[in-house]
CSV table of C-alpha atoms in Angstrom, one decimal:
chain,number,residue,atom,x,y,z
B,1,MET,CA,-26.0,-26.5,-4.6
B,2,PRO,CA,-24.1,-23.8,-6.5
B,3,ALA,CA,-23.2,-20.7,-4.4
B,4,LYS,CA,-24.7,-17.5,-5.7
B,5,ASN,CA,-23.6,-14.8,-3.3
B,6,PHE,CA,-19.9,-14.7,-2.4
B,7,VAL,CA,-16.6,-12.7,-2.5
B,8,VAL,CA,-13.4,-14.1,-4.0
B,9,ALA,CA,-10.0,-12.8,-2.9
B,10,ILE,CA,-6.5,-13.8,-4.1
B,11,GLU,CA,-3.2,-13.1,-2.2
B,12,LEU,CA,0.1,-13.3,-4.0
B,13,GLY,CA,2.3,-14.2,-1.1
B,14,SER,CA,6.1,-14.7,-1.0
B,15,THR,CA,5.8,-18.5,-1.3
B,16,MET,CA,2.1,-19.3,-1.9
B,17,ILE,CA,-0.7,-17.9,-4.0
B,18,THR,CA,-3.9,-18.3,-2.0
B,19,GLY,CA,-7.5,-18.0,-3.3
B,20,ILE,CA,-10.5,-17.8,-1.0
B,21,ALA,CA,-14.3,-17.5,-1.4
B,22,GLY,CA,-16.6,-16.5,1.4
B,23,GLN,CA,-20.0,-15.3,2.1
B,24,LYS,CA,-20.7,-12.3,4.3
B,25,LYS,CA,-23.6,-12.7,6.8
B,26,SER,CA,-25.9,-10.0,8.0
B,27,ASP,CA,-24.6,-10.4,11.6
B,28,GLY,CA,-21.1,-9.4,10.4
B,29,SER,CA,-19.6,-12.9,10.3
B,30,ILE,CA,-18.0,-14.5,7.3
B,31,ALA,CA,-18.6,-18.1,6.2
B,32,VAL,CA,-15.7,-19.5,4.2
B,33,LEU,CA,-16.9,-21.5,1.2
B,34,ALA,CA,-13.6,-22.5,-0.5
B,35,VAL,CA,-9.9,-22.2,0.0
B,36,VAL,CA,-7.2,-23.2,-2.5
B,37,ARG,CA,-3.4,-22.7,-2.5
B,38,GLU,CA,-0.7,-23.0,-5.2
B,39,ASP,CA,3.0,-23.2,-4.7
B,40,ALA,CA,4.5,-19.9,-5.9
B,41,THR,CA,8.2,-20.6,-5.4
B,42,GLN,CA,8.7,-21.0,-9.2
B,43,CYS,CA,7.1,-17.7,-10.1
B,44,ILE,CA,7.2,-15.3,-7.2
B,45,ARG,CA,10.1,-14.2,-5.1
B,46,LYS,CA,9.7,-12.2,-1.9
B,47,GLY,CA,6.2,-11.2,-3.1
B,48,VAL,CA,7.3,-10.0,-6.5
B,49,VAL,CA,6.4,-11.7,-9.8
B,50,TYR,CA,9.4,-12.8,-11.8
B,51,ASN,CA,7.9,-15.4,-14.1
B,52,ILE,CA,4.7,-14.2,-15.8
B,53,ASP,CA,3.8,-17.5,-17.5
B,54,LYS,CA,4.0,-19.6,-14.4
B,55,THR,CA,2.1,-16.9,-12.4
B,56,VAL,CA,-0.7,-17.0,-15.0
B,57,GLN,CA,-0.8,-20.8,-14.6
B,58,CYS,CA,-1.1,-20.5,-10.9
B,59,ILE,CA,-3.9,-17.9,-11.1
B,60,THR,CA,-5.8,-19.9,-13.7
B,61,SER,CA,-5.5,-23.0,-11.6
B,62,ILE,CA,-6.8,-21.2,-8.5
B,63,ILE,CA,-9.8,-19.8,-10.4
B,64,SER,CA,-10.6,-23.2,-11.9
B,65,ARG,CA,-10.4,-25.0,-8.5
B,66,LEU,CA,-12.5,-22.3,-6.8
B,67,ARG,CA,-15.2,-22.6,-9.5
B,68,GLN,CA,-15.2,-26.4,-9.0
B,69,GLN,CA,-15.7,-26.0,-5.3
B,70,LEU,CA,-18.3,-23.3,-5.6
B,71,LYS,CA,-20.0,-24.9,-8.6
B,72,SER,CA,-20.4,-21.3,-9.9
B,73,SER,CA,-18.7,-19.0,-12.3
B,74,ILE,CA,-16.6,-16.1,-11.0
B,75,LYS,CA,-17.1,-12.6,-12.4
B,76,HIS,CA,-14.1,-10.8,-10.8
B,77,VAL,CA,-11.8,-11.1,-7.8
B,78,TYR,CA,-10.2,-8.9,-5.2
B,79,ILE,CA,-6.4,-9.1,-5.0
B,80,GLY,CA,-3.8,-8.0,-2.4
B,81,VAL,CA,-0.4,-6.7,-3.4
B,82,GLY,CA,2.6,-6.6,-1.1
B,83,GLY,CA,6.1,-7.9,-1.1
B,84,GLN,CA,9.5,-6.4,-1.2
B,85,SER,CA,8.7,-3.9,-4.0
B,86,ILE,CA,6.6,-1.8,-1.6
B,87,HIS,CA,7.9,0.9,0.7
B,88,SER,CA,6.9,4.3,1.9
B,89,GLU,CA,8.4,7.8,1.6
B,90,ARG,CA,7.5,11.0,3.3
B,91,ASN,CA,6.8,14.1,1.3
B,92,ILE,CA,6.0,17.7,2.3
B,93,ILE,CA,3.8,20.2,0.3
B,94,THR,CA,3.6,23.8,1.4
B,95,LYS,CA,1.3,26.7,0.5
B,96,GLU,CA,1.7,30.3,1.3
B,97,LEU,CA,-1.6,32.1,2.2
B,98,PRO,CA,-2.6,35.7,2.6
B,99,ASP,CA,-2.5,36.6,6.3
B,100,GLY,CA,-5.7,35.6,8.1
B,101,MET,CA,-7.0,33.5,5.2
B,102,PRO,CA,-8.7,30.3,6.5
B,103,VAL,CA,-7.8,26.9,5.0
B,104,THR,CA,-10.4,25.6,2.6
B,105,GLN,CA,-11.2,22.1,1.5
B,106,GLN,CA,-10.3,23.0,-2.1
B,107,LEU,CA,-6.8,24.0,-0.9
B,108,ILE,CA,-6.4,20.6,0.8
B,109,VAL,CA,-7.5,18.8,-2.4
B,110,GLU,CA,-5.0,20.8,-4.4
B,111,MET,CA,-2.2,19.9,-2.0
B,112,MET,CA,-3.2,16.2,-2.2
B,113,ASP,CA,-3.2,16.4,-6.0
B,114,GLN,CA,0.2,18.1,-6.1
B,115,ASN,CA,1.6,15.3,-3.8
B,116,ARG,CA,0.1,12.6,-6.0
B,117,SER,CA,1.8,14.1,-9.1
B,118,MET,CA,5.2,13.5,-7.5
B,119,GLU,CA,7.6,11.5,-9.8
B,120,TYR,CA,9.8,8.8,-8.4
B,121,ALA,CA,12.4,6.9,-10.5
B,122,ASP,CA,11.0,3.5,-11.5
B,123,MET,CA,8.4,3.7,-8.7
B,124,GLU,CA,4.7,4.4,-8.7
B,125,ILE,CA,2.5,5.9,-6.0
B,126,LEU,CA,0.0,3.2,-5.0
B,127,ASP,CA,-1.6,5.0,-2.1
B,128,VAL,CA,-1.2,8.1,0.0
B,129,GLU,CA,-1.6,8.3,3.8
B,130,ALA,CA,-2.1,12.0,4.8
B,131,GLN,CA,-0.3,12.8,8.1
B,132,GLU,CA,-0.8,16.0,10.1
B,133,TYR,CA,-1.0,19.5,8.5
B,134,ARG,CA,1.0,22.3,10.1
B,135,ALA,CA,-1.0,25.6,10.0
B,136,ASP,CA,1.8,28.1,10.9
B,137,SER,CA,3.1,26.4,14.1
B,138,LEU,CA,-0.1,24.4,14.9
B,139,LEU,CA,-0.3,20.7,14.0
B,140,GLN,CA,-3.8,19.5,12.9
B,141,THR,CA,-5.3,16.5,11.2
B,142,GLU,CA,-8.3,18.6,10.1
B,143,PRO,CA,-7.0,22.1,9.2
B,144,VAL,CA,-10.0,23.3,7.2
B,145,GLY,CA,-11.3,26.6,8.7
B,146,ILE,CA,-8.1,27.5,10.5
B,147,PRO,CA,-6.6,30.9,9.5
B,148,CYS,CA,-2.9,30.9,8.8
B,149,SER,CA,-0.2,32.4,6.5
B,150,ARG,CA,1.6,29.1,5.7
B,151,LEU,CA,0.1,25.6,5.4
B,152,GLU,CA,2.4,22.5,5.4
B,153,GLY,CA,0.9,19.2,4.3
B,154,ASN,CA,2.8,16.0,5.4
B,155,PHE,CA,2.1,12.9,3.3
B,156,LEU,CA,3.3,9.3,3.4
B,157,ASN,CA,3.4,8.0,-0.2
B,158,ILE,CA,3.2,4.2,-0.5
B,159,LEU,CA,5.3,3.2,-3.5
B,160,GLN,CA,5.7,0.1,-5.6
B,161,SER,CA,8.0,-0.8,-8.5
B,162,LYS,CA,6.3,0.2,-11.8
B,163,ARG,CA,7.6,-2.9,-13.4
B,164,HIS,CA,6.1,-5.2,-10.8
B,165,TYR,CA,2.8,-3.3,-11.0
B,166,GLN,CA,2.7,-3.8,-14.7
B,167,LYS,CA,3.6,-7.4,-14.5
B,168,LEU,CA,0.9,-8.0,-11.9
B,169,ASN,CA,-1.8,-6.4,-14.2
B,170,LYS,CA,-0.4,-8.4,-17.1
B,171,CYS,CA,-0.8,-11.7,-15.3
B,172,PHE,CA,-4.4,-11.2,-14.5
B,173,GLU,CA,-5.1,-9.8,-18.0
B,174,ILE,CA,-3.6,-12.9,-19.7
B,175,ALA,CA,-5.4,-15.2,-17.3
B,176,GLY,CA,-8.7,-13.5,-18.3
B,177,VAL,CA,-9.5,-12.6,-14.7
B,178,LYS,CA,-11.2,-9.3,-14.0
B,179,LEU,CA,-10.2,-7.3,-10.9
B,180,ALA,CA,-13.0,-6.0,-8.6
B,181,GLU,CA,-10.4,-4.1,-6.6
B,182,ILE,CA,-6.7,-4.0,-5.8
B,183,TYR,CA,-5.8,-3.6,-2.1
B,184,LEU,CA,-2.5,-3.1,-0.4
B,185,ALA,CA,-2.3,-6.4,1.5
B,186,PRO,CA,-0.6,-4.9,4.6
B,187,PHE,CA,-3.5,-2.5,5.1
B,188,ALA,CA,-6.0,-5.3,4.9
B,189,LEU,CA,-4.0,-7.3,7.4
B,190,ALA,CA,-3.7,-4.4,9.8
B,191,ASP,CA,-7.5,-3.9,9.7
B,192,ALA,CA,-8.0,-7.6,10.4
B,193,VAL,CA,-5.7,-8.0,13.4
B,194,LEU,CA,-5.2,-4.6,15.1
B,195,THR,CA,-7.6,-3.2,17.6
B,196,PRO,CA,-8.8,0.5,17.5
B,197,VAL,CA,-6.8,1.1,20.7
B,198,GLU,CA,-3.6,-0.2,19.2
B,199,LYS,CA,-4.0,2.0,16.1
B,200,ARG,CA,-4.8,5.1,18.2
B,201,SER,CA,-2.2,4.6,20.9
B,202,GLY,CA,0.6,3.6,18.6
B,203,CYS,CA,1.9,0.2,17.7
B,204,VAL,CA,4.3,-1.6,15.3
B,205,LEU,CA,2.7,-4.4,13.3
B,206,VAL,CA,5.2,-7.1,12.2
B,207,ASP,CA,4.1,-9.6,9.6
B,208,LEU,CA,6.7,-12.4,9.8
B,209,GLY,CA,6.4,-14.2,6.5
B,210,ALA,CA,8.4,-17.0,4.8
B,211,ASP,CA,10.7,-14.7,2.7
B,212,THR,CA,9.8,-11.2,3.8
B,213,THR,CA,8.9,-9.3,7.0
B,214,THR,CA,6.5,-6.4,6.6
B,215,VAL,CA,6.6,-3.6,9.2
B,216,MET,CA,3.9,-1.0,9.7
B,217,VAL,CA,3.9,1.8,12.3
B,218,TYR,CA,0.6,3.3,13.5
B,219,TYR,CA,0.0,6.3,15.6
B,220,LYS,CA,-3.2,8.3,16.2
B,221,ASN,CA,-5.0,6.0,13.6
B,222,ILE,CA,-2.5,7.0,10.9
B,223,VAL,CA,0.1,4.8,9.2
B,224,ARG,CA,3.4,6.5,9.8
B,225,HIS,CA,5.7,4.1,8.0
B,226,ILE,CA,5.6,0.9,6.0
B,227,ALA,CA,8.5,-1.2,4.8
B,228,VAL,CA,9.2,-4.8,3.6
B,229,ILE,CA,12.4,-6.5,4.8
B,230,PRO,CA,13.8,-9.3,2.6
B,231,LEU,CA,14.2,-11.6,5.6
B,232,GLY,CA,11.8,-14.3,6.9
B,233,GLY,CA,11.4,-17.8,8.3
B,234,ASN,CA,13.0,-19.4,5.3
B,235,ASN,CA,16.3,-17.7,6.2
B,236,ILE,CA,16.3,-19.6,9.4
B,237,THR,CA,15.6,-22.8,7.6
B,238,LYS,CA,18.5,-22.1,5.2
B,239,ASP,CA,20.8,-21.4,8.1
B,240,ILE,CA,19.9,-24.9,9.5
B,241,THR,CA,21.0,-26.4,6.2
B,242,SER,CA,24.6,-25.5,7.2
B,243,LEU,CA,24.4,-28.6,9.3
B,244,GLN,CA,24.5,-30.5,6.0
B,245,VAL,CA,20.8,-31.4,5.8
B,246,GLU,CA,18.3,-30.9,2.9
B,247,GLU,CA,16.0,-27.9,3.1
B,248,GLN,CA,12.9,-30.0,3.8
B,249,GLU,CA,14.8,-31.7,6.7
B,250,ALA,CA,15.9,-28.3,8.0
B,251,GLU,CA,12.3,-27.1,8.1
B,252,VAL,CA,11.4,-30.2,10.2
B,253,LEU,CA,14.3,-29.5,12.6
B,254,LYS,CA,13.2,-25.9,12.9
B,255,LEU,CA,9.6,-26.8,13.8
B,256,ARG,CA,10.9,-29.5,16.2
B,257,TYR,CA,13.7,-27.7,18.1
B,258,ALA,CA,13.9,-24.0,17.2
B,259,SER,CA,13.3,-21.3,19.8
B,260,ALA,CA,13.7,-17.6,19.1
B,261,TYR,CA,15.1,-17.0,22.6
B,262,THR,CA,16.5,-19.4,25.2
B,263,PRO,CA,17.6,-18.0,28.6
B,264,GLN,CA,21.2,-18.7,29.3
B,265,GLU,CA,20.4,-20.7,32.5
B,266,ASN,CA,18.2,-23.1,30.4
B,267,ILE,CA,21.0,-24.1,28.0
B,268,ASP,CA,22.3,-27.5,28.7
B,269,PRO,CA,25.8,-27.9,27.2
B,270,SER,CA,25.5,-31.7,27.3
B,271,LEU,CA,22.2,-31.8,25.4
B,272,LYS,CA,22.2,-32.8,21.8
B,273,TYR,CA,19.5,-32.8,19.1
B,274,ASP,CA,19.0,-35.6,16.6
B,275,ILE,CA,19.6,-34.5,13.0
B,276,ASP,CA,19.1,-37.9,11.5
B,277,ARG,CA,19.5,-41.5,12.6
B,278,ASP,CA,23.3,-41.2,12.6
B,279,ARG,CA,24.0,-37.6,13.6
B,280,LYS,CA,23.4,-35.2,16.4
B,281,VAL,CA,24.1,-31.5,17.0
B,282,GLU,CA,24.9,-29.8,20.3
B,283,SER,CA,21.8,-27.9,21.5
B,284,SER,CA,23.9,-24.8,22.2
B,285,ARG,CA,25.2,-24.7,18.6
B,286,PHE,CA,21.6,-25.1,17.3
B,287,ILE,CA,20.4,-22.3,19.6
B,288,ASP,CA,23.1,-19.9,18.5
B,289,LEU,CA,22.3,-20.6,14.9
B,290,ILE,CA,18.6,-19.8,15.4
B,291,GLU,CA,19.0,-16.8,17.7
B,292,ALA,CA,21.6,-15.1,15.4
B,293,ARG,CA,19.2,-14.9,12.5
B,294,VAL,CA,16.2,-14.0,14.8
B,295,GLN,CA,18.2,-11.1,16.3
B,296,GLU,CA,19.1,-9.9,12.7
B,297,ILE,CA,15.4,-9.9,11.8
B,298,ILE,CA,14.4,-8.0,15.0
B,299,ALA,CA,17.2,-5.5,14.5
B,300,ASN,CA,16.1,-4.8,11.0
B,301,VAL,CA,12.4,-4.5,12.1
B,302,TRP,CA,13.3,-2.0,14.9
B,303,ASN,CA,15.5,0.0,12.6
B,304,GLN,CA,12.4,0.7,10.5
B,305,VAL,CA,10.5,2.4,13.3
B,306,PRO,CA,11.0,6.2,12.7
B,307,SER,CA,13.0,7.8,15.5
B,308,ASP,CA,10.3,10.4,16.2
B,309,PHE,CA,7.8,7.6,17.0
B,310,THR,CA,9.9,5.1,19.1
B,311,ASP,CA,8.7,6.8,22.3
B,312,LYS,CA,5.1,6.9,21.1
B,313,ILE,CA,4.5,3.2,20.7
B,314,GLN,CA,2.2,2.9,23.7
B,315,ALA,CA,0.4,-0.3,22.5
B,316,GLY,CA,3.7,-2.1,21.8
B,317,ILE,CA,4.4,-4.6,19.1
B,318,VAL,CA,1.9,-6.9,17.4
B,319,LEU,CA,3.4,-10.0,15.7
B,320,THR,CA,1.5,-12.0,13.1
B,321,GLY,CA,2.2,-14.2,10.1
B,322,GLY,CA,3.5,-17.7,10.0
B,323,GLY,CA,6.7,-16.6,11.8
B,324,CYS,CA,4.9,-15.8,15.0
B,325,ASN,CA,4.6,-19.5,15.6
B,326,LEU,CA,8.3,-19.7,16.3
B,327,LYS,CA,8.7,-20.6,20.0
B,328,ASN,CA,9.4,-17.6,22.3
B,329,ILE,CA,9.4,-15.2,19.4
B,330,ASP,CA,7.5,-12.7,21.6
B,331,GLU,CA,10.2,-13.0,24.3
B,332,ALA,CA,12.9,-12.4,21.7
B,333,PHE,CA,11.2,-9.1,20.6
B,334,ARG,CA,10.8,-8.0,24.3
B,335,LYS,CA,14.5,-8.7,25.0
B,336,HIS,CA,15.9,-7.0,21.8
B,337,THR,CA,13.6,-4.0,21.5
B,338,ASN,CA,13.1,-3.3,25.3
B,339,MET,CA,9.3,-3.2,24.6
B,340,ASP,CA,7.3,-4.8,27.3
B,341,LYS,CA,4.1,-5.0,25.3
B,342,VAL,CA,4.3,-7.7,22.6
B,343,ARG,CA,1.2,-9.5,21.4
B,344,LEU,CA,0.8,-12.5,19.1
B,345,ALA,CA,-2.0,-12.0,16.6
B,346,LYS,CA,-2.6,-15.6,15.4
B,347,PHE,CA,-6.1,-14.9,14.1
B,348,VAL,CA,-8.2,-12.1,12.8
B,349,THR,CA,-10.7,-10.1,14.9
B,350,TYR,CA,-13.6,-11.0,12.6
B,351,THR,CA,-16.0,-13.9,13.3
B,352,ILE,CA,-15.0,-16.6,10.8
B,353,ASN,CA,-17.0,-19.8,10.2
B,354,ALA,CA,-14.9,-22.4,8.4
B,355,THR,CA,-14.2,-26.1,8.1
B,356,ASN,CA,-10.9,-25.6,6.3
B,357,PRO,CA,-8.0,-26.9,8.6
B,358,ASP,CA,-5.6,-24.2,7.4
B,359,ILE,CA,-8.0,-21.5,8.6
B,360,ASN,CA,-9.0,-23.2,11.8
B,361,ALA,CA,-5.3,-23.8,12.7
B,362,HIS,CA,-5.2,-20.1,13.9
B,363,ASP,CA,-1.5,-19.9,13.2
B,364,GLY,CA,-1.4,-16.5,11.6
B,365,LYS,CA,-0.7,-17.8,8.1
B,366,MET,CA,-4.2,-17.0,6.8
B,367,ASN,CA,-4.7,-13.6,8.4
B,368,THR,CA,-3.9,-11.6,5.3
B,369,ILE,CA,-6.2,-13.5,2.9
B,370,LEU,CA,-9.0,-13.3,5.5
B,371,GLY,CA,-8.4,-9.5,5.7
B,372,LEU,CA,-8.7,-9.3,1.9
B,373,LEU,CA,-11.9,-11.3,2.0
B,374,ALA,CA,-13.4,-9.0,4.6
B,375,LYS,CA,-12.6,-6.0,2.4
B,376,GLY,CA,-14.6,-7.2,-0.5
B,377,ASP,CA,-18.2,-5.9,-0.7
B,378,GLN,CA,-19.2,-6.8,-4.3
B,379,ASN,CA,-20.7,-10.1,-5.3
B,380,CYS,CA,-18.2,-12.1,-7.4
B,381,TRP,CA,-20.8,-14.6,-8.7
B,382,ALA,CA,-21.2,-14.5,-12.4
B,383,PRO,CA,-24.7,-15.5,-13.6
B,384,ALA,CA,-25.1,-15.6,-17.4
B,385,GLU,CA,-27.8,-12.9,-17.4
B,386,GLU,CA,-26.0,-10.5,-15.0
B,387,THR,CA,-23.2,-8.1,-16.2
B,388,LYS,CA,-23.2,-5.3,-13.6
B,389,PRO,CA,-21.6,-5.7,-10.1
B,390,GLN,CA,-24.0,-6.0,-7.2
B,391,ASP,CA,-23.5,-5.2,-3.6
B,392,ILE,CA,-22.9,-8.3,-1.5
B,393,PHE,CA,-26.0,-7.4,0.6
B,394,SER,CA,-28.0,-6.7,-2.6
B,395,GLN,CA,-28.0,-3.0,-2.1
B,396,ALA,CA,-27.6,-0.3,-4.8
B,397,GLU,CA,-25.1,-0.6,-7.6
B,398,THR,CA,-21.7,0.8,-6.9
B,399,THR,CA,-18.8,2.2,-8.9
B,400,PRO,CA,-17.5,0.5,-12.0
B,401,GLN,CA,-15.0,-2.3,-11.4
B,402,GLN,CA,-11.4,-2.5,-12.3
B,403,GLY,CA,-12.0,-5.2,-14.9
B,404,ASP,CA,-14.5,-3.0,-16.7
B,405,GLU,CA,-13.9,0.4,-18.3
B,406,PRO,CA,-15.6,2.9,-16.1
B,407,ASN,CA,-17.3,6.0,-17.5
B,408,GLY,CA,-15.3,8.2,-15.1
B,409,VAL,CA,-12.3,8.0,-12.8
B,410,ARG,CA,-12.6,7.7,-9.1
B,411,ASP,CA,-11.1,10.6,-7.1
B,412,PRO,CA,-7.9,9.1,-5.6
B,413,ASN,CA,-8.2,11.5,-2.7
B,414,SER,CA,-11.5,10.0,-1.6
B,415,LEU,CA,-10.6,6.3,-1.9
B,416,PRO,CA,-10.7,4.1,1.2
B,417,LYS,CA,-7.3,3.3,2.8
B,418,GLY,CA,-5.3,0.7,1.0
B,419,VAL,CA,-7.2,0.8,-2.3
B,420,VAL,CA,-5.0,0.9,-5.4
B,421,LEU,CA,-6.1,2.6,-8.7
B,422,SER,CA,-6.5,0.3,-11.6
B,423,GLN,CA,-4.2,0.5,-14.7
B,424,TYR,CA,-7.1,1.9,-16.7
B,425,GLU,CA,-7.8,4.6,-14.1
B,426,LYS,CA,-4.1,5.5,-13.9
B,427,GLU,CA,-3.9,5.8,-17.7
B,428,LYS,CA,-7.1,7.8,-17.9
B,429,MET,CA,-5.9,10.1,-15.1
B,430,ALA,CA,-2.6,10.6,-17.0
B,431,ALA,CA,-4.5,11.4,-20.2
B,432,GLU,CA,-6.8,13.8,-18.4
B,433,LYS,CA,-3.8,15.5,-16.7
B,434,ALA,CA,-2.1,15.9,-20.1
B,435,ALA,CA,-5.3,17.3,-21.6
B,436,ALA,CA,-5.7,19.7,-18.8
B,437,GLU,CA,-2.0,20.8,-19.1
B,438,LYS,CA,-2.5,21.3,-22.8
B,439,ALA,CA,-5.7,23.3,-22.3
B,440,ALA,CA,-3.9,25.4,-19.6
B,441,ALA,CA,-1.0,26.0,-22.0
B,442,GLU,CA,-3.3,27.0,-24.8
B,443,GLU,CA,-5.3,29.3,-22.5
B,444,ALA,CA,-2.0,30.9,-21.3
B,445,ALA,CA,-0.9,31.4,-24.9
B,446,ARG,CA,-4.3,32.9,-25.8
B,447,LYS,CA,-4.1,35.4,-22.9
B,448,LYS,CA,-0.5,36.3,-23.8
B,449,ALA,CA,-1.5,37.0,-27.4
B,450,GLU,CA,-4.4,39.1,-26.2
B,451,GLU,CA,-2.1,41.0,-23.9
B,452,GLU,CA,0.4,41.6,-26.7
B,453,GLU,CA,-2.4,42.7,-29.1
B,454,ALA,CA,-3.7,45.1,-26.4
B,455,GLU,CA,-0.2,46.5,-25.9
B,456,ARG,CA,0.3,47.0,-29.6
B,457,ARG,CA,-3.0,48.9,-29.8
B,458,ARG,CA,-2.1,51.0,-26.8
B,459,ILE,CA,1.2,52.0,-28.4
B,460,GLU,CA,-0.6,52.9,-31.7
B,461,GLU,CA,-3.0,55.1,-29.8
B,462,GLU,CA,-0.1,56.8,-28.0
B,463,LYS,CA,1.5,57.5,-31.3
B,464,LYS,CA,-1.6,59.1,-32.7
B,465,LYS,CA,-1.9,61.3,-29.7
B,466,LYS,CA,1.8,62.3,-29.7
B,467,PRO,CA,2.5,65.5,-31.8
B,468,THR,CA,4.8,65.1,-34.9
B,469,LEU,CA,7.8,67.3,-35.7
B,470,GLY,CA,5.8,69.1,-38.5
B,471,SER,CA,2.9,70.0,-36.2
B,472,LYS,CA,5.4,71.2,-33.6
B,473,VAL,CA,7.0,73.6,-36.2
B,474,SER,CA,3.7,74.9,-37.5
B,475,LYS,CA,2.6,75.6,-34.0
B,476,TRP,CA,5.9,77.4,-33.3
B,477,LEU,CA,5.7,79.6,-36.4
B,478,GLY,CA,2.1,80.3,-35.7
B,479,SER,CA,3.1,81.9,-32.4
B,480,PHE,CA,4.9,84.7,-34.5
B,481,LEU,CA,2.1,85.4,-36.9
B,482,THR,CA,-1.0,87.6,-36.2
B,483,PRO,CA,-4.4,86.3,-37.4
B,484,ASP,CA,-4.3,88.8,-40.4
B,485,GLU,CA,-0.9,87.6,-41.5
């Protein structure tokens, strides 16, 4: 029987493009209806599109296979963006206020807008995470109503390469796939695997992928830093190929023998591992090979934690992604970061009902796509007679979708965390900003002309009132003459 009520999400990972369709239940659980995966090694590197044609083929294939499994048409999809092109940068906006003036909501919005108008070379602001505000010397997350003479707004701007963002939109445009919403994949993942206590107390979320490792730092429910490191599990596999084996064989050896950390007393110098039928390698050499790369990855991860938060990570480190299946990876992080709390998050916190073996493996590889699926709240079913998006629980209609041309543009300051504006919205915002700047310039020119005209008239009036030389002489002569004369 065709499915008629479902959400579709697509994740463009560093080595795989994954499509998923699921149905949200009234009890909060999610029933997975279909899962398809396409090899992305020929079109995506480290989460960044480099071959548009092959990416379009993968997206088209995923949509086609999902339709076959669902026996239904798909109206639009949710996608997650991530990869090496994403990183964060801090920015500070300050406002001087008259003494004793309380901070208003309008002032906060103005500071947010000013921050969003920041220009970065070849980069685009995808999302903004407001940090604390400093009202004089007082730090506040909600400064509205506090009187001060100087307000400082601290913002974390999530940036992505403009070129990659344009390529991504181009791929879905060519494939003829409308976008219901674009999400920052790391945010969807964080919401799927972190607990409220971890976000509040402070933690480091580490997504160990195949080609990249994503690092997010949380404290007081606020994202403090995000970065993507171009290192992952495939680097370990490539290191093993130095033993003169093919990459596929190296992957098998990694899964069979590799350990992120082995205590010195457990290393047997006489033990050897089988490489193939004719060759062996000393276990100590193999261990050194693996641990060297793991230590490099951990060092790069820990280097991404801002120094002003290293002593505030009370909830420790949370490891997820396919790389968290490497034996003793949690022990390796404990040893090389001196953090006692290290948790493996091999599955999401949501209740998921699925028959797909990849999901039921609970190995961390499907956590991001499940997080994206949980974010979606619009029905992606496309009946012939329906054109407007409906709420997944058949509630009221919502805002226009990214695949459509909305009548207005959503306020970027009121969007949920991790939501990315569509290309249409960005272009319309730019056009509206240019129009507003033009109107402001015209208004300023008009006021200047009025002021100049008023000044000219004032000078004319002054000239009329000022006595001339002739009138001064007549008045002087008149002082010597009597009235009869």
